[in-house]
Amino acid sequence: MRKYNIIFILFLVFGFTACTEDFVEINTNPNAITAEEASAAYFLPKAQYKLYSPDRYPYWRGPLIHADRYAGYYTFGFHNSWWNDGLGYTFHGGYTDATWANMFGNYFGFINTYLLLTQPGGDFENELSHAVGLILKGLYYQQYTDVFGMIPYSEAGDPDILLPKFDSQKDIYKGVLADLNTAIDVIGDAEKTGDGVEDISTNDLFFAGDLQQWKAFANSLRLRIALRALDADGDDFASGEINKALAEDLLEAGDGAVMIEDNEISEWNACSYGDIWHAFGAGGNWKLSQTLVNYLRDYDDPRLSIYAKPAQGGTVTVVRPDETEDPEGYTLFPVRIAYILSVLDEANVDYTLEDNDPEYSLTMAENTYYVGQPTRLNGQIKPLARYEIFSDPSDYILGESKTDPNVAPEMVMTTAEVYFLRAEAAVRGFGSEDANEMFQNGIRASMQYWGVDDGAIETYIGASDLAVLNGGDTENLEKIAIQKWIAQYTDGFEGWATVRDSGFPTQLSAGVEDADLFSLGDINGAYPQRMQYGGSAYNTNGANVDAANAAQGDDKQDTKLWWAK
């Protein structure tokens, strides 16, 4: 079960534009909240966790089926998976709609309600609480547009406009930055939103009501957005926003913006990896990718055992297809099994292979080797990609059972990411900070976030070439991108954005070519740059979707976003 330290209202019914006096009727129910007790704080939690931990339906189909796999963190496609690893690379209307409508679409109501309640003239008018809402709104739209490209923004929520236009990414980014600047100015030196019912601290999942942390978060988000926009067509605002962000406080202490777990919530309200993993057995499970495991294992990264488990191992048997029934499978069997064995060889697995054609038995030590599964394996090689030879996520990520939830918090924006952004800015010539110092602080912050002890951290930084900026700008930017991507593990949407923005790791951004091994999908093996809009967008606002496609390009996964490199 997903858990959060929040207060819930079980019964609170009122019109969003009604006056506070309307709550008087609630006093007739002794279990209800009185008019004096009601506040905007009760509407804040859903405006936080629903973006990162929605109910199981969109959580499975948005972050897991799409973002986590596009980011190169997880794979399907082992022998007893329900799907080959081409899932998500070929358009699926239902899974796409779950992301467009059920995840991002439904979330709009939570943040819009909170903003309406706290705005001037709202039922719970409070400019500081409203500033918090503006920051969450910016976080939402940054993530939403980075998934689909053009989306409704400037006209969204206008009661007089039923079919809002789709705004360009450039205009959305500029609008979000304007809201963040407003929020930063409004917060100023304030430490909390108010006293009594005006105080959001008990209900605030990110910072327990600490407005200076919210301000630093807004500024950090400004740095993320501005650096992403840098060098995009018409980025006349990016450099100025980067300089402003570097001149003010950024997230620096602790983990950053994360959601810590405490009180149980049903998976049908807020879901987690463990809710899915422990509900369906192997068919619905997933493996860590070869790209991620290789970077961790080959560079002696101490996060490896926290991210993953060693492969189960043991003895597995595969059968060569019958030449008559499946001539292609029979012919390509040597190529495909050689590829699987090459993955084990690359992972330095000591194994034996017994050839009793058509049966082939492979034996490897149990629970010893960390082996990532290649991404985008097709359905034909799937029977050879045995579950037992690839690494699962760790119990820290999944929990040990459905009733014993995972320990890892939901990542929103970590101090590690902010340090990497500062390192990138320094390499690009902004500010006066030392790029290598910021880079290594990012590695330290990430490893501390994942619970690595200080000695292991310093050993890694002192020994690994991947932990020092010692090359030219291009090489240094590659290292920053890869370390940021490693640190963003479990935050698939941002990990995916890192790959699209930087082009690293190239093992992912280059896509796949060999159709005998990989699923090329609708985009002929190219790396996905966005998600398609899906049927629900066309059915409800088709003319504006068509206008967006005419402006940004075909509604395909390989149509690059405005900022993509």
Coordinates of C-alpha atoms in Angstrom, one line a residue:
M1 CA 0.0 0.0 0.0
R2 CA 1.1 3.6 -0.7
K3 CA 1.5 5.6 2.5
Y4 CA 1.6 9.3 3.2
N5 CA 1.7 11.4 6.3
I6 CA -1.4 13.5 5.6
I7 CA -4.8 14.4 7.1
F8 CA -7.9 13.3 5.2
I9 CA -11.4 14.7 5.2
L10 CA -13.8 11.9 4.9
F11 CA -16.9 14.1 4.4
L12 CA -16.5 17.6 3.1
V13 CA -19.0 18.6 0.4
F14 CA -19.4 22.1 -0.9
G15 CA -19.4 24.2 -4.1
F16 CA -15.9 25.4 -5.1
T17 CA -17.2 29.0 -5.5
A18 CA -19.5 29.0 -2.4
C19 CA -18.9 31.2 0.5
T20 CA -17.4 30.0 3.8
E21 CA -20.8 30.4 5.5
D22 CA -22.0 27.4 3.5
F23 CA -20.1 25.2 5.9
V24 CA -22.4 26.0 8.8
E25 CA -24.7 23.1 7.7
I26 CA -21.8 20.7 8.3
N27 CA -22.0 21.4 12.0
T28 CA -25.1 19.2 12.2
N29 CA -22.8 16.2 11.7
P30 CA -20.5 15.8 14.7
N31 CA -18.0 13.8 12.6
A32 CA -17.7 16.5 10.0
I33 CA -15.4 19.5 9.9
T34 CA -16.7 22.8 11.2
A35 CA -16.6 26.0 9.3
E36 CA -13.9 27.2 11.6
E37 CA -11.8 24.2 11.0
A38 CA -12.1 24.1 7.2
S39 CA -9.1 25.4 5.2
A40 CA -7.3 25.1 1.9
A41 CA -4.7 22.8 3.6
Y42 CA -7.1 19.9 3.2
F43 CA -7.0 20.3 -0.5
L44 CA -3.2 20.4 -0.8
P45 CA -2.2 16.7 -0.4
K46 CA -4.1 15.5 -3.6
A47 CA -2.6 18.4 -5.5
Q48 CA 0.8 16.9 -4.5
Y49 CA 0.6 13.1 -4.5
K50 CA -1.8 12.7 -7.4
L51 CA 0.8 13.9 -9.9
Y52 CA 3.4 11.4 -8.7
S53 CA 1.4 8.6 -7.2
P54 CA -2.1 8.4 -8.8
D55 CA -4.3 5.4 -8.5
R56 CA -3.2 2.1 -10.0
Y57 CA -4.8 2.5 -13.4
P58 CA -2.8 5.5 -14.6
Y59 CA 0.2 4.7 -12.5
W60 CA 0.7 1.4 -14.2
R61 CA 0.1 2.8 -17.7
G62 CA 1.8 6.2 -17.4
P63 CA 5.0 6.0 -15.3
L64 CA 5.6 2.3 -15.6
I65 CA 4.6 1.2 -19.1
H66 CA 5.8 4.4 -20.7
A67 CA 8.1 6.8 -18.8
D68 CA 10.2 4.3 -16.8
R69 CA 10.8 2.2 -19.9
Y70 CA 11.5 5.1 -22.2
A71 CA 13.9 6.4 -19.6
G72 CA 15.8 3.1 -19.8
Y73 CA 15.2 2.0 -16.2
Y74 CA 12.9 -0.9 -16.6
T75 CA 12.0 -3.6 -19.2
F76 CA 9.3 -6.1 -20.0
G77 CA 9.7 -8.9 -22.5
F78 CA 11.3 -11.7 -20.5
H79 CA 9.9 -15.2 -21.2
N80 CA 6.8 -15.1 -18.9
S81 CA 6.0 -11.4 -19.2
W82 CA 2.6 -10.6 -20.4
W83 CA 4.2 -8.4 -23.1
N84 CA 7.3 -8.2 -25.3
D85 CA 9.4 -5.1 -24.7
G86 CA 7.9 -3.4 -27.7
L87 CA 4.9 -2.4 -25.5
G88 CA 4.7 1.4 -25.5
Y89 CA 6.8 1.8 -28.7
T90 CA 3.7 0.8 -30.7
F91 CA 0.7 3.0 -30.1
H92 CA -1.9 1.7 -27.7
G93 CA -4.9 3.9 -27.4
G94 CA -6.0 2.7 -24.0
Y95 CA -2.6 3.0 -22.3
T96 CA -2.0 6.4 -23.9
D97 CA -5.4 7.7 -22.8
A98 CA -4.7 6.5 -19.2
T99 CA -1.7 8.9 -19.3
W100 CA -3.3 11.8 -21.1
A101 CA -6.7 11.7 -19.4
N102 CA -6.6 9.6 -16.3
M103 CA -3.2 10.9 -15.0
F104 CA -2.6 14.4 -16.3
G105 CA -6.2 15.3 -17.2
N106 CA -7.6 14.3 -13.9
Y107 CA -4.8 16.0 -12.0
F108 CA -5.8 19.4 -13.4
G109 CA -9.0 19.4 -11.2
F110 CA -6.9 19.0 -8.0
I111 CA -4.5 21.8 -8.6
N112 CA -7.2 24.1 -10.2
T113 CA -9.5 23.7 -7.2
Y114 CA -6.7 24.5 -4.8
L115 CA -5.8 27.6 -6.8
L116 CA -9.4 28.8 -7.0
L117 CA -9.9 28.3 -3.2
T118 CA -6.7 30.3 -2.3
Q119 CA -6.9 33.1 -5.0
P120 CA -8.1 36.6 -4.1
G121 CA -11.8 36.3 -3.4
G122 CA -11.6 32.5 -3.0
D123 CA -13.2 30.7 -0.1
F124 CA -9.8 30.3 1.6
E125 CA -8.0 33.3 0.2
N126 CA -4.3 33.3 1.2
E127 CA -1.6 34.7 -1.1
L128 CA 1.1 32.5 0.5
S129 CA -1.0 29.3 0.1
H130 CA -1.8 30.5 -3.4
A131 CA 2.0 30.9 -4.1
V132 CA 2.4 27.2 -3.2
G133 CA -0.3 26.3 -5.6
L134 CA 1.4 28.3 -8.4
I135 CA 4.6 26.3 -7.8
L136 CA 2.6 23.0 -8.1
K137 CA 0.9 24.3 -11.2
G138 CA 4.3 25.0 -12.7
L139 CA 5.5 21.5 -11.8
Y140 CA 2.4 20.0 -13.4
Y141 CA 2.6 21.8 -16.7
Q142 CA 6.4 21.3 -17.0
Q143 CA 5.9 17.6 -16.7
Y144 CA 2.7 17.5 -18.8
T145 CA 4.1 19.4 -21.8
D146 CA 7.4 17.5 -21.6
V147 CA 5.4 14.3 -22.3
F148 CA 3.1 15.4 -25.1
G149 CA 4.4 18.7 -26.4
M150 CA 1.7 21.2 -27.1
I151 CA -1.2 21.0 -24.5
P152 CA -4.0 23.2 -23.3
Y153 CA -2.5 25.9 -21.0
S154 CA -3.5 29.5 -21.3
E155 CA -7.2 28.7 -21.8
A156 CA -7.4 25.6 -19.5
G157 CA -9.8 26.0 -16.7
D158 CA -11.6 29.0 -18.2
P159 CA -15.3 28.4 -17.6
D160 CA -16.2 30.3 -20.7
I161 CA -14.0 28.2 -23.0
L162 CA -15.1 24.6 -23.4
L163 CA -12.5 23.7 -26.0
P164 CA -9.2 25.3 -25.0
K165 CA -6.4 25.8 -27.6
F166 CA -3.1 23.9 -27.3
D167 CA -0.2 26.2 -26.5
S168 CA 3.3 25.9 -27.8
Q169 CA 5.9 24.6 -25.4
K170 CA 7.8 27.8 -25.5
D171 CA 4.7 29.8 -24.4
I172 CA 4.0 27.2 -21.7
Y173 CA 7.6 27.4 -20.4
K174 CA 7.4 31.2 -20.3
G175 CA 4.1 31.1 -18.5
V176 CA 5.3 28.6 -15.9
L177 CA 8.4 30.7 -15.3
A178 CA 6.3 33.8 -14.8
D179 CA 4.2 31.9 -12.2
L180 CA 7.3 30.7 -10.4
N181 CA 8.7 34.2 -10.3
T182 CA 5.5 35.5 -8.9
A183 CA 5.5 32.7 -6.2
I184 CA 9.1 33.5 -5.3
D185 CA 8.3 37.2 -4.9
V186 CA 5.1 36.6 -2.9
I187 CA 6.8 34.2 -0.5
G188 CA 9.7 36.6 0.1
D189 CA 11.0 36.0 3.7
A190 CA 7.8 34.3 4.9
E191 CA 8.3 31.1 6.8
K192 CA 4.8 29.7 6.8
T193 CA 1.4 30.3 5.3
G194 CA -0.2 31.5 8.5
D195 CA -1.4 30.4 11.9
G196 CA -4.1 27.9 12.9
V197 CA -6.2 26.7 9.9
E198 CA -4.1 29.0 7.7
D199 CA -1.0 26.9 8.3
I200 CA -0.5 24.1 5.7
S201 CA 2.3 22.4 7.6
T202 CA 0.4 19.3 8.8
N203 CA -0.8 18.6 5.3
D204 CA 2.2 19.5 3.2
L205 CA 3.8 16.3 1.9
F206 CA 6.9 18.0 0.5
F207 CA 8.2 20.5 3.0
A208 CA 5.9 20.4 6.1
G209 CA 4.9 24.0 5.5
D210 CA 8.4 25.5 5.3
L211 CA 7.9 28.3 2.8
Q212 CA 11.6 28.9 2.4
Q213 CA 12.0 25.4 1.1
W214 CA 9.0 26.0 -1.2
K215 CA 10.8 29.1 -2.5
A216 CA 14.1 27.2 -3.1
F217 CA 12.0 24.5 -4.8
A218 CA 10.5 27.1 -7.1
N219 CA 13.9 28.5 -7.9
S220 CA 15.3 25.0 -8.6
L221 CA 12.4 24.2 -10.9
R222 CA 13.1 27.5 -12.7
L223 CA 16.7 26.3 -13.2
R224 CA 15.5 23.0 -14.6
I225 CA 13.1 24.6 -17.1
A226 CA 15.5 27.3 -18.2
L227 CA 18.4 24.9 -18.8
R228 CA 16.1 22.6 -20.8
A229 CA 15.0 25.5 -22.9
L230 CA 18.5 26.7 -23.5
D231 CA 19.5 26.5 -27.2
A232 CA 15.9 25.7 -28.3
D233 CA 14.5 27.9 -31.1
G234 CA 13.5 31.3 -29.6
D235 CA 15.0 30.7 -26.2
D236 CA 15.4 34.4 -25.6
F237 CA 14.4 34.0 -22.0
A238 CA 16.5 31.0 -20.9
S239 CA 19.8 32.7 -20.1
G240 CA 18.2 35.4 -18.0
E241 CA 16.2 32.8 -16.0
I242 CA 19.3 30.7 -15.4
N243 CA 21.2 33.6 -14.0
K244 CA 18.3 34.6 -11.8
A245 CA 18.1 31.0 -10.5
L246 CA 21.8 30.8 -9.7
A247 CA 21.6 34.1 -7.8
E248 CA 19.0 32.9 -5.3
D249 CA 18.6 29.9 -2.9
L250 CA 18.2 26.5 -4.4
L251 CA 17.4 23.1 -2.9
E252 CA 20.5 22.2 -1.1
A253 CA 19.8 20.6 2.3
G254 CA 18.5 17.1 2.8
D255 CA 16.8 15.0 0.0
G256 CA 14.9 17.9 -1.6
A257 CA 11.2 17.6 -2.7
V258 CA 10.2 14.0 -1.9
M259 CA 7.1 12.3 -0.4
I260 CA 7.8 10.2 2.7
E261 CA 5.4 7.5 3.6
D262 CA 3.5 7.0 6.8
N263 CA -0.3 6.4 6.8
E264 CA -1.9 3.8 4.5
I265 CA -3.9 4.8 1.5
S266 CA -5.6 2.3 -0.9
E267 CA -3.8 1.6 -4.2
W268 CA -7.0 2.8 -5.9
N269 CA -6.3 6.2 -4.5
A270 CA -2.4 6.3 -4.6
C271 CA -0.4 3.5 -6.1
S272 CA 3.2 2.4 -5.8
Y273 CA 5.5 -0.1 -7.6
G274 CA 4.9 -2.7 -4.9
D275 CA 1.2 -2.5 -5.3
I276 CA 1.5 -3.7 -8.9
W277 CA 4.5 -6.0 -8.5
H278 CA 3.0 -8.1 -5.7
A279 CA -0.5 -8.2 -7.2
F280 CA 0.0 -10.1 -10.5
G281 CA 3.1 -12.3 -10.2
A282 CA 5.8 -12.6 -12.9
G283 CA 3.6 -11.7 -15.8
G284 CA 3.2 -8.2 -14.6
N285 CA 6.7 -7.8 -13.3
W286 CA 9.6 -6.0 -14.9
K287 CA 13.4 -6.1 -14.9
L288 CA 16.2 -3.5 -14.7
S289 CA 17.6 -2.5 -18.0
Q290 CA 21.0 -3.5 -19.3
T291 CA 22.1 0.1 -19.8
L292 CA 21.4 1.1 -16.2
V293 CA 22.9 -2.1 -14.6
N294 CA 26.0 -1.8 -16.8
Y295 CA 26.7 1.7 -15.6
L296 CA 26.3 0.7 -12.0
R297 CA 28.1 -2.6 -12.1
D298 CA 31.0 -1.6 -14.5
Y299 CA 31.8 1.5 -12.5
D300 CA 31.5 -0.2 -9.0
D301 CA 28.7 2.1 -8.1
P302 CA 27.5 1.4 -4.6
R303 CA 23.9 2.2 -5.6
L304 CA 23.7 -1.1 -7.5
S305 CA 22.6 -3.3 -4.6
I306 CA 20.1 -0.6 -3.5
Y307 CA 18.5 -0.3 -7.0
A308 CA 18.5 -4.0 -7.9
K309 CA 18.8 -7.6 -6.8
P310 CA 21.2 -10.1 -8.3
A311 CA 19.6 -12.3 -10.9
Q312 CA 17.9 -15.4 -9.5
G313 CA 20.0 -17.7 -11.6
G314 CA 20.0 -21.5 -11.4
T315 CA 19.3 -23.7 -14.4
V316 CA 17.0 -22.7 -17.2
T317 CA 16.1 -24.6 -20.4
V318 CA 15.1 -23.2 -23.7
V319 CA 13.9 -25.1 -26.8
R320 CA 14.8 -24.4 -30.4
P321 CA 11.6 -23.9 -32.5
D322 CA 10.6 -26.7 -34.8
E323 CA 12.0 -26.1 -38.3
T324 CA 8.6 -27.0 -39.9
E325 CA 6.3 -25.1 -37.6
D326 CA 8.5 -22.0 -37.2
P327 CA 11.2 -21.9 -39.9
E328 CA 12.2 -18.3 -39.1
G329 CA 12.5 -19.0 -35.4
Y330 CA 14.5 -22.2 -36.2
T331 CA 16.9 -20.3 -38.5
L332 CA 17.4 -17.3 -36.2
F333 CA 17.7 -19.4 -33.0
P334 CA 21.6 -19.4 -33.1
V335 CA 21.7 -15.7 -33.6
R336 CA 19.2 -15.0 -30.8
I337 CA 20.7 -17.3 -28.2
A338 CA 24.2 -16.0 -29.0
Y339 CA 22.9 -12.5 -28.3
I340 CA 21.4 -13.5 -24.9
L341 CA 24.7 -15.2 -24.1
S342 CA 26.6 -12.1 -25.1
V343 CA 24.6 -10.1 -22.4
L344 CA 25.7 -12.6 -19.8
D345 CA 29.3 -12.5 -21.1
E346 CA 29.3 -8.7 -20.8
A347 CA 28.1 -9.0 -17.2
N348 CA 31.0 -11.5 -16.5
V349 CA 28.6 -14.3 -15.6
D350 CA 30.2 -17.7 -15.2
Y351 CA 27.8 -20.1 -16.8
T352 CA 27.7 -23.4 -18.5
L353 CA 25.5 -24.2 -21.6
E354 CA 24.5 -27.8 -22.3
D355 CA 23.5 -28.4 -25.9
N356 CA 21.0 -31.2 -26.3
D357 CA 19.4 -29.9 -29.4
P358 CA 16.6 -28.9 -29.5
E359 CA 16.9 -28.3 -25.8
Y360 CA 19.6 -26.0 -24.4
S361 CA 20.2 -25.7 -20.7
L362 CA 22.0 -22.8 -19.1
T363 CA 23.3 -22.9 -15.5
M364 CA 24.6 -19.9 -13.5
A365 CA 25.1 -19.3 -9.8
E366 CA 22.1 -18.3 -7.9
N367 CA 21.7 -14.7 -6.6
T368 CA 25.2 -13.8 -7.5
Y369 CA 25.3 -11.7 -10.7
Y370 CA 23.7 -8.4 -11.6
V371 CA 22.5 -8.6 -15.2
G372 CA 20.3 -6.0 -16.9
Q373 CA 17.9 -7.0 -19.6
P374 CA 18.3 -5.3 -23.0
T375 CA 15.6 -2.8 -23.9
R376 CA 13.0 -3.4 -26.6
L377 CA 13.4 -7.1 -27.1
N378 CA 10.8 -8.4 -29.5
G379 CA 8.4 -11.2 -29.2
Q380 CA 10.5 -13.7 -31.1
I381 CA 13.5 -13.6 -28.8
K382 CA 11.2 -13.4 -25.7
P383 CA 11.2 -17.2 -25.0
L384 CA 15.0 -17.1 -24.7
A385 CA 15.0 -14.1 -22.4
R386 CA 14.5 -16.1 -19.2
Y387 CA 13.2 -14.4 -16.1
E388 CA 15.8 -16.0 -14.0
I389 CA 18.8 -14.5 -15.7
F390 CA 18.0 -10.8 -15.3
S391 CA 17.9 -8.6 -12.2
D392 CA 14.7 -7.5 -10.4
P393 CA 14.3 -4.2 -8.6
S394 CA 15.3 -4.4 -4.9
D395 CA 13.0 -4.8 -2.0
Y396 CA 13.8 -1.2 -1.1
I397 CA 11.9 -0.2 -4.3
L398 CA 9.2 -2.9 -4.2
G399 CA 8.7 -3.9 -0.6
E400 CA 8.7 -7.5 0.4
S401 CA 5.0 -8.1 0.0
K402 CA 1.8 -6.3 -0.8
T403 CA 1.2 -5.6 2.9
D404 CA 4.8 -4.5 3.5
P405 CA 5.1 -1.4 1.3
N406 CA 8.3 -0.2 -0.3
V407 CA 10.6 2.1 1.7
A408 CA 11.7 4.4 -1.1
P409 CA 10.0 7.8 -1.2
E410 CA 8.4 9.2 -4.3
M411 CA 11.0 11.5 -6.0
V412 CA 9.7 14.9 -7.0
M413 CA 12.9 17.0 -7.3
T414 CA 16.0 16.0 -5.4
T415 CA 19.0 18.1 -4.3
A416 CA 21.1 15.7 -6.3
E417 CA 19.4 16.9 -9.5
V418 CA 19.8 20.5 -8.5
Y419 CA 23.6 20.0 -8.0
F420 CA 23.8 18.4 -11.5
L421 CA 21.9 21.3 -13.0
R422 CA 24.4 23.7 -11.3
A423 CA 27.3 21.7 -12.7
E424 CA 25.7 21.9 -16.2
A425 CA 25.2 25.6 -15.9
A426 CA 28.8 26.1 -14.9
V427 CA 30.1 24.1 -17.9
R428 CA 27.9 26.2 -20.1
G429 CA 29.4 29.3 -18.8
F430 CA 26.8 30.5 -16.3
G431 CA 27.6 31.7 -12.8
S432 CA 30.9 31.3 -10.9
E433 CA 30.5 27.9 -9.3
D434 CA 33.1 25.1 -9.8
A435 CA 31.5 22.6 -12.2
N436 CA 33.4 19.6 -10.8
E437 CA 32.5 20.5 -7.2
M438 CA 28.8 20.8 -8.1
F439 CA 29.0 17.5 -10.0
Q440 CA 30.6 15.6 -7.2
N441 CA 28.1 17.2 -4.7
G442 CA 25.4 15.8 -6.9
I443 CA 26.8 12.3 -6.7
R444 CA 27.1 12.6 -3.0
A445 CA 23.6 13.9 -2.6
S446 CA 22.2 11.1 -4.8
M447 CA 24.1 8.4 -2.9
Q448 CA 23.0 9.8 0.4
Y449 CA 19.4 9.9 -0.8
W450 CA 19.7 6.2 -1.6
G451 CA 21.3 5.4 1.8
V452 CA 24.9 4.8 0.7
D453 CA 27.4 5.2 3.6
D454 CA 29.9 8.1 3.4
G455 CA 33.0 5.9 3.1
A456 CA 31.6 4.1 0.0
I457 CA 30.6 7.4 -1.5
E458 CA 34.1 8.9 -1.2
T459 CA 35.7 5.7 -2.5
Y460 CA 33.5 5.8 -5.6
I461 CA 34.2 9.5 -6.2
G462 CA 38.0 9.0 -5.7
A463 CA 38.2 6.0 -8.0
S464 CA 35.6 6.3 -10.8
D465 CA 36.3 8.1 -14.0
L466 CA 32.6 8.6 -14.2
A467 CA 32.8 10.7 -11.0
V468 CA 35.1 13.5 -12.1
L469 CA 34.9 16.2 -14.8
N470 CA 38.3 15.9 -16.4
G471 CA 37.5 16.4 -20.1
G472 CA 36.3 19.0 -22.6
D473 CA 32.8 20.5 -22.3
T474 CA 31.2 17.8 -24.5
E475 CA 32.6 15.0 -22.4
N476 CA 31.8 16.8 -19.1
L477 CA 28.2 17.4 -20.2
E478 CA 27.9 13.7 -21.1
K479 CA 29.1 12.7 -17.6
I480 CA 26.7 15.2 -15.9
A481 CA 23.8 13.8 -18.0
I482 CA 24.6 10.2 -17.2
Q483 CA 25.0 10.8 -13.5
K484 CA 21.8 12.8 -13.4
W485 CA 20.0 10.0 -15.2
I486 CA 21.3 7.4 -12.8
A487 CA 20.3 9.6 -9.9
Q488 CA 16.7 10.0 -11.3
Y489 CA 16.1 6.2 -11.2
T490 CA 12.4 5.6 -10.4
D491 CA 11.5 9.1 -11.7
G492 CA 10.9 8.0 -15.3
F493 CA 9.4 11.2 -16.6
E494 CA 12.5 13.2 -15.7
G495 CA 14.9 10.4 -16.6
W496 CA 13.3 10.3 -20.1
A497 CA 13.5 14.0 -20.4
T498 CA 17.2 13.9 -19.5
V499 CA 17.9 11.4 -22.4
R500 CA 15.9 13.5 -24.9
D501 CA 17.5 16.8 -23.8
S502 CA 21.1 15.6 -23.7
G503 CA 21.2 12.6 -26.0
F504 CA 22.8 10.5 -23.2
P505 CA 23.1 7.7 -22.5
T506 CA 23.6 7.1 -26.3
Q507 CA 22.8 3.4 -25.8
L508 CA 19.2 4.6 -25.4
S509 CA 19.0 7.7 -27.6
A510 CA 20.4 5.8 -30.6
G511 CA 17.3 3.6 -30.7
V512 CA 17.5 0.0 -32.1
E513 CA 17.9 -1.4 -35.6
D514 CA 18.0 -5.2 -35.7
A515 CA 14.5 -6.4 -36.2
D516 CA 15.6 -10.0 -35.5
L517 CA 16.2 -9.1 -31.9
F518 CA 14.3 -5.9 -31.2
S519 CA 10.9 -4.5 -31.5
L520 CA 11.1 -1.5 -33.8
G521 CA 7.6 -0.3 -33.1
D522 CA 5.7 2.4 -35.0
I523 CA 8.9 4.6 -35.3
N524 CA 11.2 2.1 -36.9
G525 CA 13.4 1.7 -33.9
A526 CA 13.9 5.4 -33.2
Y527 CA 14.0 6.7 -29.6
P528 CA 10.6 8.0 -28.5
Q529 CA 10.5 11.8 -28.2
R530 CA 7.0 12.2 -26.9
M531 CA 3.7 10.3 -26.3
Q532 CA 0.9 10.6 -28.8
Y533 CA -2.3 12.3 -27.8
G534 CA -4.6 9.4 -28.0
G535 CA -8.2 9.0 -28.7
S536 CA -9.6 10.9 -25.8
A537 CA -7.9 14.1 -26.9
Y538 CA -9.3 13.8 -30.4
N539 CA -12.8 12.9 -29.2
T540 CA -13.1 15.8 -26.9
N541 CA -11.1 18.6 -28.6
G542 CA -10.2 17.3 -32.0
A543 CA -9.9 20.6 -33.9
N544 CA -7.4 22.0 -31.5
V545 CA -5.4 18.7 -31.5
D546 CA -5.3 19.0 -35.3
A547 CA -4.0 22.5 -35.0
A548 CA -1.3 21.4 -32.5
N549 CA -0.2 18.7 -34.9
A550 CA 0.0 21.2 -37.8
A551 CA 2.2 23.4 -35.6
Q552 CA 4.6 20.9 -33.9
G553 CA 4.6 18.0 -36.4
D554 CA 2.8 14.7 -36.9
D555 CA 1.2 13.0 -33.8
K556 CA 4.0 10.4 -33.7
Q557 CA 6.4 9.3 -31.0
D558 CA 9.4 10.4 -33.0
T559 CA 8.3 14.0 -33.4
K560 CA 10.8 16.0 -31.4
L561 CA 9.7 18.5 -28.8
W562 CA 10.6 22.1 -28.9
W563 CA 13.6 21.8 -26.6
A564 CA 14.9 18.3 -27.6
K565 CA 18.5 18.1 -28.8

